[in-house]
Amino acid sequence: ELSNRMAVRAVDIIKMLMKQGMMLKINDIIDTDTAELVAHEFGHTVRRVSESDVMEGFIDSDDHSDDAQPRPPVVAVMGHVDHGKTSLLDALRSSDVATGEAGGITQHIGAYQVRLPSDERITFLDTPGHAAFSAMRARGANVTDIVVLVVAADDGVMPQTIEAINHARAAKTPIIVAINKIDKPGAKPQNIVNELLQHEIVAESLGGETQIVEVSAKNRLGLDNLIEAILLQAEVLDLRANPDRTAEGVVIESKLDKGRGPVATVLVKRGTLKRGDIVVAGSSFGRVRALINERDEQLAEAGPSMPVEILGLDGTPDPGEAIAVVENDARAREITEYRQRVRREKQIAPVGAVSLSDMMSKLADKKVKELQLIIKADVQGSTEAIVGSLEKIGNEEVRARIIHSGAGAITESDVQLAKGSNAPIIGFNVRAGKQARDLAEREGVEIRYYAIIYDLLDDIKGVLSGMLAPVQ
Ligand code: GDP
């Protein structure tokens, strides 16, 4: 298709890509960035006809143009199980001015926006935990602007706390810590602040950058401080989007409703989504028949950072899939057909697979080449030993960077982090669970298993030396 459109022989494109280290067959699908590179290489000027062609890795280009206007922050709540994520989301929901009255938040649609007395707004993703966060990121949709990390004052930093920190870090999303359950008699918030230091989360009170707020979701203490912290962080981030353009967003969740058909909750990233728009979401499309918010109100349109349910799609797109407005039905069909084809082919051979050899070619022109890795081992002692050794083997040109490590089986969450960060997973004396394995296969994430540390280090050393620039 690309060769046709450029009137260049397919074999020449394949040759050119081969020089870049990509081995492809004639009908393989390449991503938009590669296609753009190819087109430039053959002297063509690239114009992205529809924003929907760049679904993965949104163009943020006009979010700071003159037309961009401030938009509310989008916040995800993460933390260890039972530390109070759900309770906190419930408590924050009622900080909405109209809650309890007509027009208050009444529906669970996967995200809600609170309207504060100051007239400011904050959008919360209503699915606690990092599964949703990383599922979205794995699809290239970074919707979260700020992570609120909940740590229970009576329990402290736990494995999923660390996982959440690593997920947020990998996504370069700022963290605000909410030390929860301070109403409990045994609560020692200062201990938590100290524990967090070990994970390089430095409180502002200690000269660091992280806002740490003490709250009780149960007794509704400190919520105002938390909201203030979020607004302050949002101001620092200077979040903007242009409302006056065709809309793009991300699917938060979707379901098949008996009476209404496919219903998808969408978070608008930029532009304004209007009733009657023709949209493509993943491999589904349709004309937006209705927009409904978390207050069960029918809207005519929804602007940046607004979550809305939409009716009218012909299927249920997956969370994290992008949604975009296209000019007409024919175009919508063309894109969805293309995507369905990509999907089918992906099931045969993963495209954009995360493997070590892939990593090397992608890293080819960075200055300090980093091999990102996720390490899972049977016991914490081995994890630390492996991480310690890996961190030593780099030099000023190449190094391994461990974006997450821990003890225990390889989980779906690890795979999602791996996919989102383009990092392979190293398992030492552990296996991946069935679901994690299936997901890794689907997403093309490489998992390597080892039983001997020496073998593991040797392999990584080999990969790192392969990443060194050839000696001239
Ligand atoms: P999640 O698993 O992180 O979503 O945690 P939940 O919100 O389900 O809370 C777990 C348990 O902690 C529940 O029994 C809550 O009632 C309790 N809990 C949550 N927040 C607080 C709090 O601020 N104080 C106290 N004492 N208990 C809380």
Short mmCIF file of C-alpha atoms and ligand atoms in Angstrom, two decimals:
data_model
loop_
_atom_site.label_atom_id
_atom_site.label_comp_id
_atom_site.label_asym_id
_atom_site.label_seq_id
_atom_site.Cartn_x
_atom_site.Cartn_y
_atom_site.Cartn_z
CA GLU A 1 0.00 0.00 0.00
CA LEU A 2 2.75 2.41 0.96
CA SER A 3 4.82 1.48 -2.06
CA ASN A 4 1.78 1.95 -4.28
CA ARG A 5 1.02 5.35 -2.90
CA MET A 6 4.60 6.50 -3.25
CA ALA A 7 5.07 4.76 -6.60
CA VAL A 8 8.18 3.10 -5.27
CA ARG A 9 8.96 -0.59 -5.57
CA ALA A 10 8.05 -2.51 -2.44
CA VAL A 11 11.36 -4.25 -2.50
CA ASP A 12 13.13 -0.89 -2.22
CA ILE A 13 11.16 -0.06 0.90
CA ILE A 14 11.95 -3.44 2.37
CA LYS A 15 15.63 -2.92 1.59
CA MET A 16 15.60 0.50 3.17
CA LEU A 17 13.96 -0.87 6.31
CA MET A 18 16.39 -3.74 6.41
CA LYS A 19 19.20 -1.22 6.63
CA GLN A 20 17.44 0.11 9.72
CA GLY A 21 17.45 -3.36 11.19
CA MET A 22 13.82 -4.16 10.45
CA MET A 23 13.13 -7.44 8.74
CA LEU A 24 9.76 -7.26 7.03
CA LYS A 25 7.74 -9.06 4.45
CA ILE A 26 5.75 -7.29 1.79
CA ASN A 27 2.38 -7.26 3.53
CA ASP A 28 3.59 -6.68 7.06
CA ILE A 29 2.14 -3.70 8.81
CA ILE A 30 4.43 -0.95 10.01
CA ASP A 31 3.61 1.71 12.56
CA THR A 32 2.94 5.31 11.63
CA ASP A 33 6.33 6.56 12.75
CA THR A 34 8.11 4.04 10.58
CA ALA A 35 5.82 4.82 7.66
CA GLU A 36 6.62 8.48 8.08
CA LEU A 37 10.32 7.75 8.13
CA VAL A 38 10.02 5.69 4.95
CA ALA A 39 8.03 8.37 3.19
CA HIS A 40 10.60 11.03 4.08
CA GLU A 41 13.40 8.77 2.99
CA PHE A 42 11.81 8.49 -0.46
CA GLY A 43 11.39 12.22 -0.72
CA HIS A 44 7.70 12.49 0.13
CA THR A 45 6.11 15.00 2.41
CA VAL A 46 3.93 13.44 5.04
CA ARG A 47 0.58 14.85 5.96
CA ARG A 48 -1.40 12.98 8.55
CA VAL A 49 -4.79 13.02 6.93
CA SER A 50 -6.79 12.24 10.00
CA GLU A 51 -5.76 12.56 13.59
CA SER A 52 -7.18 9.14 14.01
CA ASP A 53 -4.23 7.73 12.14
CA VAL A 54 -1.97 8.59 14.99
CA MET A 55 -4.01 7.06 17.72
CA GLU A 56 -1.15 5.47 19.49
CA GLY A 57 1.21 8.16 20.69
CA PHE A 58 -1.10 11.12 20.29
CA ILE A 59 0.33 14.24 18.82
CA ASP A 60 0.40 16.74 21.61
CA SER A 61 1.66 19.40 19.30
CA ASP A 62 -1.19 21.84 19.53
CA ASP A 63 -1.76 21.48 23.26
CA HIS A 64 0.43 24.47 23.82
CA SER A 65 -0.52 26.49 20.80
CA ASP A 66 -2.21 29.87 21.19
CA ASP A 67 -5.60 28.22 20.91
CA ALA A 68 -4.95 25.93 23.85
CA GLN A 69 -6.86 26.71 27.01
CA PRO A 70 -6.41 25.47 30.56
CA ARG A 71 -8.07 22.13 31.20
CA PRO A 72 -8.82 20.24 34.42
CA PRO A 73 -6.29 17.67 35.64
CA VAL A 74 -7.01 13.96 35.25
CA VAL A 75 -6.15 12.08 38.43
CA ALA A 76 -5.71 8.35 39.08
CA VAL A 77 -5.72 6.90 42.59
CA MET A 78 -3.28 4.06 43.17
CA GLY A 79 -1.84 2.15 46.11
CA HIS A 80 -1.78 -1.14 47.97
CA VAL A 81 -4.93 -3.19 48.39
CA ASP A 82 -7.05 -2.14 51.37
CA HIS A 83 -5.18 1.12 51.86
CA GLY A 84 -8.37 2.99 51.03
CA LYS A 85 -8.36 3.83 47.32
CA THR A 86 -12.06 3.14 46.84
CA SER A 87 -12.97 4.92 50.07
CA LEU A 88 -10.95 7.93 49.04
CA LEU A 89 -12.56 8.07 45.60
CA ASP A 90 -15.96 7.92 47.30
CA ALA A 91 -15.01 10.65 49.75
CA LEU A 92 -13.67 12.88 46.97
CA ARG A 93 -16.80 12.33 44.92
CA SER A 94 -18.80 14.09 47.57
CA SER A 95 -16.54 17.15 47.49
CA ASP A 96 -18.55 18.00 44.39
CA VAL A 97 -20.66 21.10 44.99
CA ALA A 98 -23.88 19.60 43.76
CA THR A 99 -23.52 16.10 45.16
CA GLY A 100 -26.54 15.02 47.11
CA GLU A 101 -28.67 17.51 45.23
CA ALA A 102 -30.14 17.32 41.79
CA GLY A 103 -27.30 17.40 39.27
CA GLY A 104 -24.90 15.58 41.60
CA ILE A 105 -22.71 12.65 40.62
CA THR A 106 -25.00 9.66 40.46
CA GLN A 107 -23.57 7.31 37.85
CA HIS A 108 -20.47 5.14 37.88
CA ILE A 109 -19.13 5.54 34.38
CA GLY A 110 -15.43 4.87 35.02
CA ALA A 111 -14.50 8.49 35.64
CA TYR A 112 -16.11 11.50 37.25
CA GLN A 113 -15.46 15.18 37.38
CA VAL A 114 -15.94 17.14 40.58
CA ARG A 115 -16.92 20.76 40.40
CA LEU A 116 -15.43 22.64 43.31
CA PRO A 117 -16.93 25.66 45.04
CA SER A 118 -14.11 27.71 43.46
CA ASP A 119 -15.53 26.66 40.08
CA GLU A 120 -12.42 24.63 39.38
CA ARG A 121 -12.76 21.03 38.24
CA ILE A 122 -10.87 17.81 38.74
CA THR A 123 -11.42 14.60 36.80
CA PHE A 124 -10.89 11.37 38.71
CA LEU A 125 -10.52 7.99 37.06
CA ASP A 126 -12.98 5.91 39.01
CA THR A 127 -11.13 2.61 38.70
CA PRO A 128 -8.74 2.38 41.61
CA GLY A 129 -5.45 0.58 41.25
CA HIS A 130 -2.80 0.54 38.63
CA ALA A 131 -4.32 -2.14 36.42
CA ALA A 132 -6.43 0.37 34.54
CA PHE A 133 -3.65 2.95 34.54
CA SER A 134 -1.15 0.59 33.01
CA ALA A 135 -3.64 -1.04 30.65
CA MET A 136 -4.12 2.38 29.16
CA ARG A 137 -0.47 3.17 29.05
CA ALA A 138 0.25 -0.16 27.42
CA ARG A 139 -1.90 1.10 24.56
CA GLY A 140 0.04 4.33 24.40
CA ALA A 141 -2.66 6.41 26.03
CA ASN A 142 -1.28 8.39 28.90
CA VAL A 143 -4.46 9.97 30.18
CA THR A 144 -3.38 10.48 33.77
CA ASP A 145 -1.83 13.82 34.66
CA ILE A 146 -1.39 13.19 38.37
CA VAL A 147 -1.23 10.04 40.48
CA VAL A 148 -2.55 10.12 44.03
CA LEU A 149 -0.69 7.39 45.87
CA VAL A 150 -2.66 6.15 48.85
CA VAL A 151 -0.61 4.71 51.72
CA ALA A 152 -2.36 3.53 54.88
CA ALA A 153 -0.77 5.11 57.93
CA ASP A 154 -1.13 1.90 59.93
CA ASP A 155 0.39 -0.34 57.28
CA GLY A 156 3.06 1.60 55.44
CA VAL A 157 4.76 1.06 52.10
CA MET A 158 3.76 -2.35 50.70
CA PRO A 159 4.57 -4.22 47.44
CA GLN A 160 1.75 -2.63 45.44
CA THR A 161 2.73 0.78 46.77
CA ILE A 162 6.13 0.26 45.20
CA GLU A 163 4.57 -1.08 42.03
CA ALA A 164 2.40 2.01 41.80
CA ILE A 165 5.42 4.27 42.30
CA ASN A 166 7.22 2.48 39.48
CA HIS A 167 4.23 2.68 37.18
CA ALA A 168 3.88 6.40 37.80
CA ARG A 169 7.58 6.95 37.32
CA ALA A 170 7.71 5.00 34.10
CA ALA A 171 4.91 7.20 32.82
CA LYS A 172 6.64 10.34 34.14
CA THR A 173 3.47 11.21 36.01
CA PRO A 174 3.90 13.28 39.17
CA ILE A 175 2.82 11.68 42.43
CA ILE A 176 0.97 13.20 45.35
CA VAL A 177 1.01 10.99 48.41
CA ALA A 178 -2.15 10.68 50.49
CA ILE A 179 -1.35 9.11 53.85
CA ASN A 180 -4.73 7.61 54.67
CA LYS A 181 -6.38 6.29 57.84
CA ILE A 182 -4.80 8.91 60.08
CA ASP A 183 -7.87 8.52 62.29
CA LYS A 184 -6.57 5.14 63.42
CA PRO A 185 -5.00 5.06 66.86
CA GLY A 186 -1.80 3.36 65.65
CA ALA A 187 -1.30 5.75 62.74
CA LYS A 188 2.25 7.10 62.41
CA PRO A 189 2.33 9.31 59.34
CA GLN A 190 5.92 10.40 59.94
CA ASN A 191 7.05 6.78 59.61
CA ILE A 192 5.46 6.65 56.18
CA VAL A 193 7.27 9.80 55.10
CA ASN A 194 10.54 8.14 56.13
CA GLU A 195 9.69 4.87 54.42
CA LEU A 196 8.91 6.72 51.21
CA LEU A 197 12.35 8.30 51.31
CA GLN A 198 13.82 4.86 50.66
CA HIS A 199 11.91 4.88 47.41
CA GLU A 200 13.15 8.32 46.47
CA ILE A 201 9.89 10.03 47.22
CA VAL A 202 11.05 13.09 49.09
CA ALA A 203 8.48 15.17 50.91
CA GLU A 204 8.44 18.91 50.41
CA SER A 205 8.97 19.26 54.15
CA LEU A 206 12.31 17.50 53.65
CA GLY A 207 13.32 19.68 50.72
CA GLY A 208 11.94 17.36 48.07
CA GLU A 209 9.28 17.81 45.42
CA THR A 210 6.48 15.52 46.52
CA GLN A 211 3.44 16.87 48.24
CA ILE A 212 2.38 14.56 51.03
CA VAL A 213 -1.04 15.05 52.55
CA GLU A 214 -2.55 13.32 55.58
CA VAL A 215 -6.14 12.23 55.13
CA SER A 216 -8.84 10.01 56.51
CA ALA A 217 -11.22 8.85 53.83
CA LYS A 218 -13.45 7.44 56.53
CA ASN A 219 -13.73 10.57 58.65
CA ARG A 220 -13.33 12.95 55.72
CA LEU A 221 -10.25 14.60 57.17
CA GLY A 222 -7.70 16.44 55.05
CA LEU A 223 -9.66 16.14 51.81
CA ASP A 224 -9.48 19.88 51.18
CA ASN A 225 -5.71 19.75 51.54
CA LEU A 226 -5.56 16.90 49.07
CA ILE A 227 -7.67 18.81 46.57
CA GLU A 228 -5.53 21.87 47.05
CA ALA A 229 -2.41 19.78 46.44
CA ILE A 230 -3.92 18.43 43.21
CA LEU A 231 -4.83 21.90 41.99
CA LEU A 232 -1.37 23.19 42.81
CA GLN A 233 0.28 20.33 40.96
CA ALA A 234 -2.04 20.92 38.02
CA GLU A 235 -1.03 24.56 37.93
CA VAL A 236 2.64 23.60 37.87
CA LEU A 237 1.95 21.24 34.98
CA ASP A 238 0.16 24.01 33.08
CA LEU A 239 -2.33 21.59 31.56
CA ARG A 240 -3.85 22.82 28.34
CA ALA A 241 -5.77 21.62 25.35
CA ASN A 242 -7.37 23.21 22.36
CA PRO A 243 -11.15 22.84 22.63
CA ASP A 244 -11.75 24.19 19.11
CA ARG A 245 -10.71 21.30 16.96
CA THR A 246 -11.96 17.85 16.08
CA ALA A 247 -12.09 15.76 19.20
CA GLU A 248 -9.72 13.04 20.31
CA GLY A 249 -10.06 11.01 23.44
CA VAL A 250 -9.42 7.73 25.14
CA VAL A 251 -11.80 4.94 26.01
CA ILE A 252 -11.99 4.45 29.78
CA GLU A 253 -14.39 1.52 29.75
CA SER A 254 -17.12 0.05 27.61
CA LYS A 255 -19.97 -2.40 27.92
CA LEU A 256 -22.84 -3.83 26.01
CA ASP A 257 -26.02 -2.52 27.55
CA LYS A 258 -29.19 -4.52 26.94
CA GLY A 259 -31.37 -1.56 26.12
CA ARG A 260 -28.86 0.94 24.79
CA GLY A 261 -26.41 -1.22 22.88
CA PRO A 262 -22.68 -0.56 23.10
CA VAL A 263 -21.87 2.15 25.66
CA ALA A 264 -18.35 3.53 25.99
CA THR A 265 -17.03 5.98 28.54
CA VAL A 266 -14.64 8.31 26.85
CA LEU A 267 -12.31 10.90 28.27
CA VAL A 268 -11.90 13.78 25.85
CA LYS A 269 -8.24 14.72 25.52
CA ARG A 270 -8.53 17.61 23.14
CA GLY A 271 -11.13 19.21 20.95
CA THR A 272 -14.84 19.07 21.64
CA LEU A 273 -16.85 15.94 21.04
CA LYS A 274 -20.34 16.68 19.78
CA ARG A 275 -23.54 14.76 19.38
CA GLY A 276 -23.75 13.66 15.74
CA ASP A 277 -19.97 13.34 15.29
CA ILE A 278 -18.73 10.27 13.47
CA VAL A 279 -16.11 8.59 15.58
CA VAL A 280 -13.70 5.72 15.37
CA ALA A 281 -12.69 3.95 18.58
CA GLY A 282 -10.30 1.06 18.23
CA SER A 283 -11.91 -1.11 15.62
CA SER A 284 -15.42 0.18 16.31
CA PHE A 285 -17.10 3.18 14.81
CA GLY A 286 -20.40 4.97 14.75
CA ARG A 287 -22.27 8.23 14.94
CA VAL A 288 -22.50 9.62 18.46
CA ARG A 289 -26.19 9.38 19.29
CA ALA A 290 -25.96 10.68 22.83
CA LEU A 291 -23.44 12.04 25.30
CA ILE A 292 -24.24 11.40 28.96
CA ASN A 293 -22.20 12.52 31.94
CA GLU A 294 -21.72 11.12 35.45
CA ARG A 295 -24.72 13.20 36.55
CA ASP A 296 -26.95 11.35 34.12
CA GLU A 297 -27.36 14.51 32.07
CA GLN A 298 -27.59 14.49 28.30
CA LEU A 299 -25.02 16.82 26.78
CA ALA A 300 -24.72 18.33 23.36
CA GLU A 301 -20.92 18.34 23.59
CA ALA A 302 -17.97 17.52 25.83
CA GLY A 303 -14.65 19.37 25.98
CA PRO A 304 -11.13 18.52 27.18
CA SER A 305 -10.76 16.39 30.36
CA MET A 306 -14.46 15.61 30.43
CA PRO A 307 -15.56 12.03 30.87
CA VAL A 308 -18.74 11.09 29.01
CA GLU A 309 -20.63 8.00 28.07
CA ILE A 310 -21.31 7.79 24.38
CA LEU A 311 -23.96 5.79 22.60
CA GLY A 312 -23.90 4.89 18.95
CA LEU A 313 -20.77 2.77 18.46
CA ASP A 314 -21.11 -0.55 16.67
CA GLY A 315 -18.93 -2.38 19.20
CA THR A 316 -17.24 -2.14 22.58
CA PRO A 317 -13.71 -0.79 22.27
CA ASP A 318 -11.12 -1.75 24.89
CA PRO A 319 -10.02 0.58 27.66
CA GLY A 320 -7.07 2.65 26.55
CA GLU A 321 -8.09 2.65 22.92
CA ALA A 322 -8.15 6.01 21.27
CA ILE A 323 -11.28 7.57 19.91
CA ALA A 324 -11.28 10.26 17.28
CA VAL A 325 -13.71 12.14 15.14
CA VAL A 326 -13.43 11.54 11.42
CA GLU A 327 -14.92 13.44 8.51
CA ASN A 328 -17.37 10.85 7.23
CA ASP A 329 -18.69 7.31 7.31
CA ALA A 330 -16.52 6.10 4.49
CA ARG A 331 -13.38 7.25 6.24
CA ALA A 332 -14.55 5.64 9.49
CA ARG A 333 -15.08 2.34 7.68
CA GLU A 334 -11.71 2.53 5.98
CA ILE A 335 -9.91 3.06 9.30
CA THR A 336 -11.80 0.38 11.20
CA GLU A 337 -11.31 -2.15 8.43
CA TYR A 338 -7.62 -1.37 8.43
CA ARG A 339 -7.50 -1.80 12.20
CA GLN A 340 -9.35 -5.07 12.13
CA ARG A 341 -6.81 -6.30 9.65
CA VAL A 342 -3.96 -5.10 11.87
CA ARG A 343 -5.58 -6.87 14.77
CA ARG A 344 -5.86 -10.13 12.90
CA GLU A 345 -2.26 -9.93 11.81
CA LYS A 346 -1.12 -9.00 15.28
CA GLN A 347 -2.61 -12.22 16.51
CA ILE A 348 -0.37 -14.05 14.10
CA ALA A 349 2.80 -12.04 14.53
CA PRO A 350 3.02 -9.36 17.18
CA VAL A 351 3.87 -5.98 15.76
CA GLY A 352 5.80 -3.56 17.91
CA ALA A 353 6.92 -6.52 19.95
CA VAL A 354 9.07 -5.86 22.94
CA SER A 355 12.09 -8.05 22.62
CA LEU A 356 15.72 -7.57 23.38
CA SER A 357 16.82 -7.43 19.76
CA ASP A 358 14.07 -4.93 19.06
CA MET A 359 15.19 -2.77 21.91
CA MET A 360 18.68 -2.66 20.52
CA SER A 361 17.63 -1.37 17.15
CA LYS A 362 15.30 1.18 18.70
CA LEU A 363 18.08 2.42 20.91
CA ALA A 364 20.41 2.75 17.98
CA ASP A 365 20.67 6.51 17.96
CA LYS A 366 20.27 7.57 21.55
CA LYS A 367 23.31 8.93 23.34
CA VAL A 368 23.41 6.97 26.56
CA LYS A 369 21.74 3.77 25.61
CA GLU A 370 19.57 2.35 28.30
CA LEU A 371 18.21 -1.14 28.32
CA GLN A 372 15.04 -0.95 30.36
CA LEU A 373 14.23 -4.13 32.23
CA ILE A 374 11.73 -5.52 34.66
CA ILE A 375 13.09 -8.05 37.11
CA LYS A 376 11.01 -10.57 38.99
CA ALA A 377 12.64 -13.17 41.25
CA ASP A 378 11.52 -15.81 43.72
CA VAL A 379 12.74 -14.03 46.81
CA GLN A 380 13.56 -10.45 47.65
CA GLY A 381 17.20 -11.38 48.34
CA SER A 382 17.73 -12.61 44.77
CA THR A 383 15.92 -9.59 43.37
CA GLU A 384 18.28 -7.27 45.17
CA ALA A 385 21.34 -9.27 44.17
CA ILE A 386 20.32 -9.24 40.50
CA VAL A 387 19.40 -5.57 40.45
CA GLY A 388 22.66 -4.69 42.22
CA SER A 389 24.76 -6.68 39.72
CA LEU A 390 22.90 -5.34 36.69
CA GLU A 391 23.37 -1.79 37.81
CA LYS A 392 27.11 -2.37 37.98
CA ILE A 393 27.67 -3.73 34.49
CA GLY A 394 26.93 -0.58 32.50
CA ASN A 395 29.36 2.12 31.50
CA GLU A 396 29.03 5.69 30.25
CA GLU A 397 27.65 4.51 26.94
CA VAL A 398 25.26 1.72 27.81
CA ARG A 399 23.53 0.60 30.92
CA ALA A 400 20.65 -1.43 32.19
CA ARG A 401 17.88 0.47 33.86
CA ILE A 402 15.57 -1.48 36.12
CA ILE A 403 12.18 0.17 35.95
CA HIS A 404 10.55 -2.31 38.27
CA SER A 405 11.65 -5.22 40.38
CA GLY A 406 10.08 -7.42 42.97
CA ALA A 407 9.66 -10.87 44.40
CA GLY A 408 6.91 -13.17 43.18
CA ALA A 409 5.39 -14.48 39.98
CA ILE A 410 5.24 -12.35 36.84
CA THR A 411 1.82 -10.72 36.77
CA GLU A 412 -0.35 -9.02 34.17
CA SER A 413 0.57 -5.74 35.75
CA ASP A 414 4.26 -6.46 35.08
CA VAL A 415 3.44 -7.25 31.46
CA GLN A 416 1.50 -4.05 31.08
CA LEU A 417 4.30 -2.01 32.57
CA ALA A 418 6.70 -3.81 30.22
CA LYS A 419 4.55 -3.07 27.20
CA GLY A 420 4.07 0.57 28.14
CA SER A 421 7.78 1.07 28.70
CA ASN A 422 9.07 -1.15 25.92
CA ALA A 423 10.98 -3.28 28.37
CA PRO A 424 11.42 -7.04 28.43
CA ILE A 425 10.78 -8.99 31.64
CA ILE A 426 13.42 -11.13 33.29
CA GLY A 427 12.12 -13.92 35.52
CA PHE A 428 14.53 -15.54 37.93
CA ASN A 429 13.22 -18.79 39.38
CA VAL A 430 9.68 -17.56 38.81
CA ARG A 431 7.12 -18.15 36.11
CA ALA A 432 4.44 -16.02 34.65
CA GLY A 433 0.86 -16.90 35.53
CA LYS A 434 -1.40 -18.04 32.69
CA GLN A 435 -3.09 -14.69 32.29
CA ALA A 436 0.22 -12.85 32.33
CA ARG A 437 1.60 -15.30 29.79
CA ASP A 438 -1.37 -14.88 27.48
CA LEU A 439 -1.19 -11.11 27.76
CA ALA A 440 2.56 -11.13 27.05
CA GLU A 441 1.92 -13.21 23.99
CA ARG A 442 -0.84 -10.95 22.75
CA GLU A 443 1.14 -7.80 23.35
CA GLY A 444 4.40 -9.24 22.13
CA VAL A 445 6.27 -8.69 25.38
CA GLU A 446 9.34 -10.85 25.79
CA ILE A 447 9.75 -12.80 29.02
CA ARG A 448 13.07 -14.49 29.64
CA TYR A 449 13.49 -17.08 32.35
CA TYR A 450 16.67 -17.86 34.22
CA ALA A 451 17.67 -20.17 37.05
CA ILE A 452 21.32 -19.15 37.27
CA ILE A 453 22.31 -15.58 37.99
CA TYR A 454 25.51 -15.95 36.02
CA ASP A 455 23.57 -16.84 32.84
CA LEU A 456 21.28 -13.90 33.33
CA LEU A 457 24.11 -11.40 33.78
CA ASP A 458 25.98 -12.90 30.87
CA ASP A 459 23.01 -12.49 28.54
CA ILE A 460 22.40 -8.91 29.57
CA LYS A 461 26.08 -8.11 29.21
CA GLY A 462 25.87 -9.55 25.70
CA VAL A 463 22.89 -7.36 24.86
CA LEU A 464 24.56 -4.28 26.31
CA SER A 465 27.75 -4.82 24.34
CA GLY A 466 25.61 -5.25 21.24
CA MET A 467 24.23 -1.82 21.96
CA LEU A 468 27.68 -0.21 21.93
CA ALA A 469 28.41 1.90 18.90
CA PRO A 470 30.67 0.06 16.46
CA VAL A 471 34.34 0.94 16.97
CA GLN A 472 35.45 3.17 14.09
P1 GDP B 1 -8.85 -0.29 48.52
O1 GDP B 1 -8.66 -1.76 48.45
O2 GDP B 1 -7.52 0.43 48.50
O3 GDP B 1 -9.82 0.28 47.53
O4 GDP B 1 -9.41 0.01 49.99
P2 GDP B 1 -10.90 0.31 50.48
O5 GDP B 1 -11.30 1.68 50.15
O6 GDP B 1 -11.78 -0.80 50.06
O7 GDP B 1 -10.69 0.27 52.06
C1 GDP B 1 -10.22 -0.89 52.74
C2 GDP B 1 -10.70 -0.87 54.16
O8 GDP B 1 -10.12 0.24 54.87
C3 GDP B 1 -12.20 -0.70 54.29
O9 GDP B 1 -12.65 -1.54 55.32
C4 GDP B 1 -12.38 0.76 54.63
O10 GDP B 1 -13.52 0.98 55.41
C5 GDP B 1 -11.13 1.04 55.45
N1 GDP B 1 -10.73 2.46 55.36
C6 GDP B 1 -10.57 3.19 54.23
N2 GDP B 1 -10.20 4.45 54.53
C7 GDP B 1 -10.13 4.51 55.89
C8 GDP B 1 -9.79 5.56 56.81
O11 GDP B 1 -9.50 6.70 56.46
N3 GDP B 1 -9.81 5.23 58.12
C9 GDP B 1 -10.13 3.98 58.57
N4 GDP B 1 -10.12 3.77 59.89
N5 GDP B 1 -10.47 2.99 57.73
C10 GDP B 1 -10.47 3.23 56.41
#
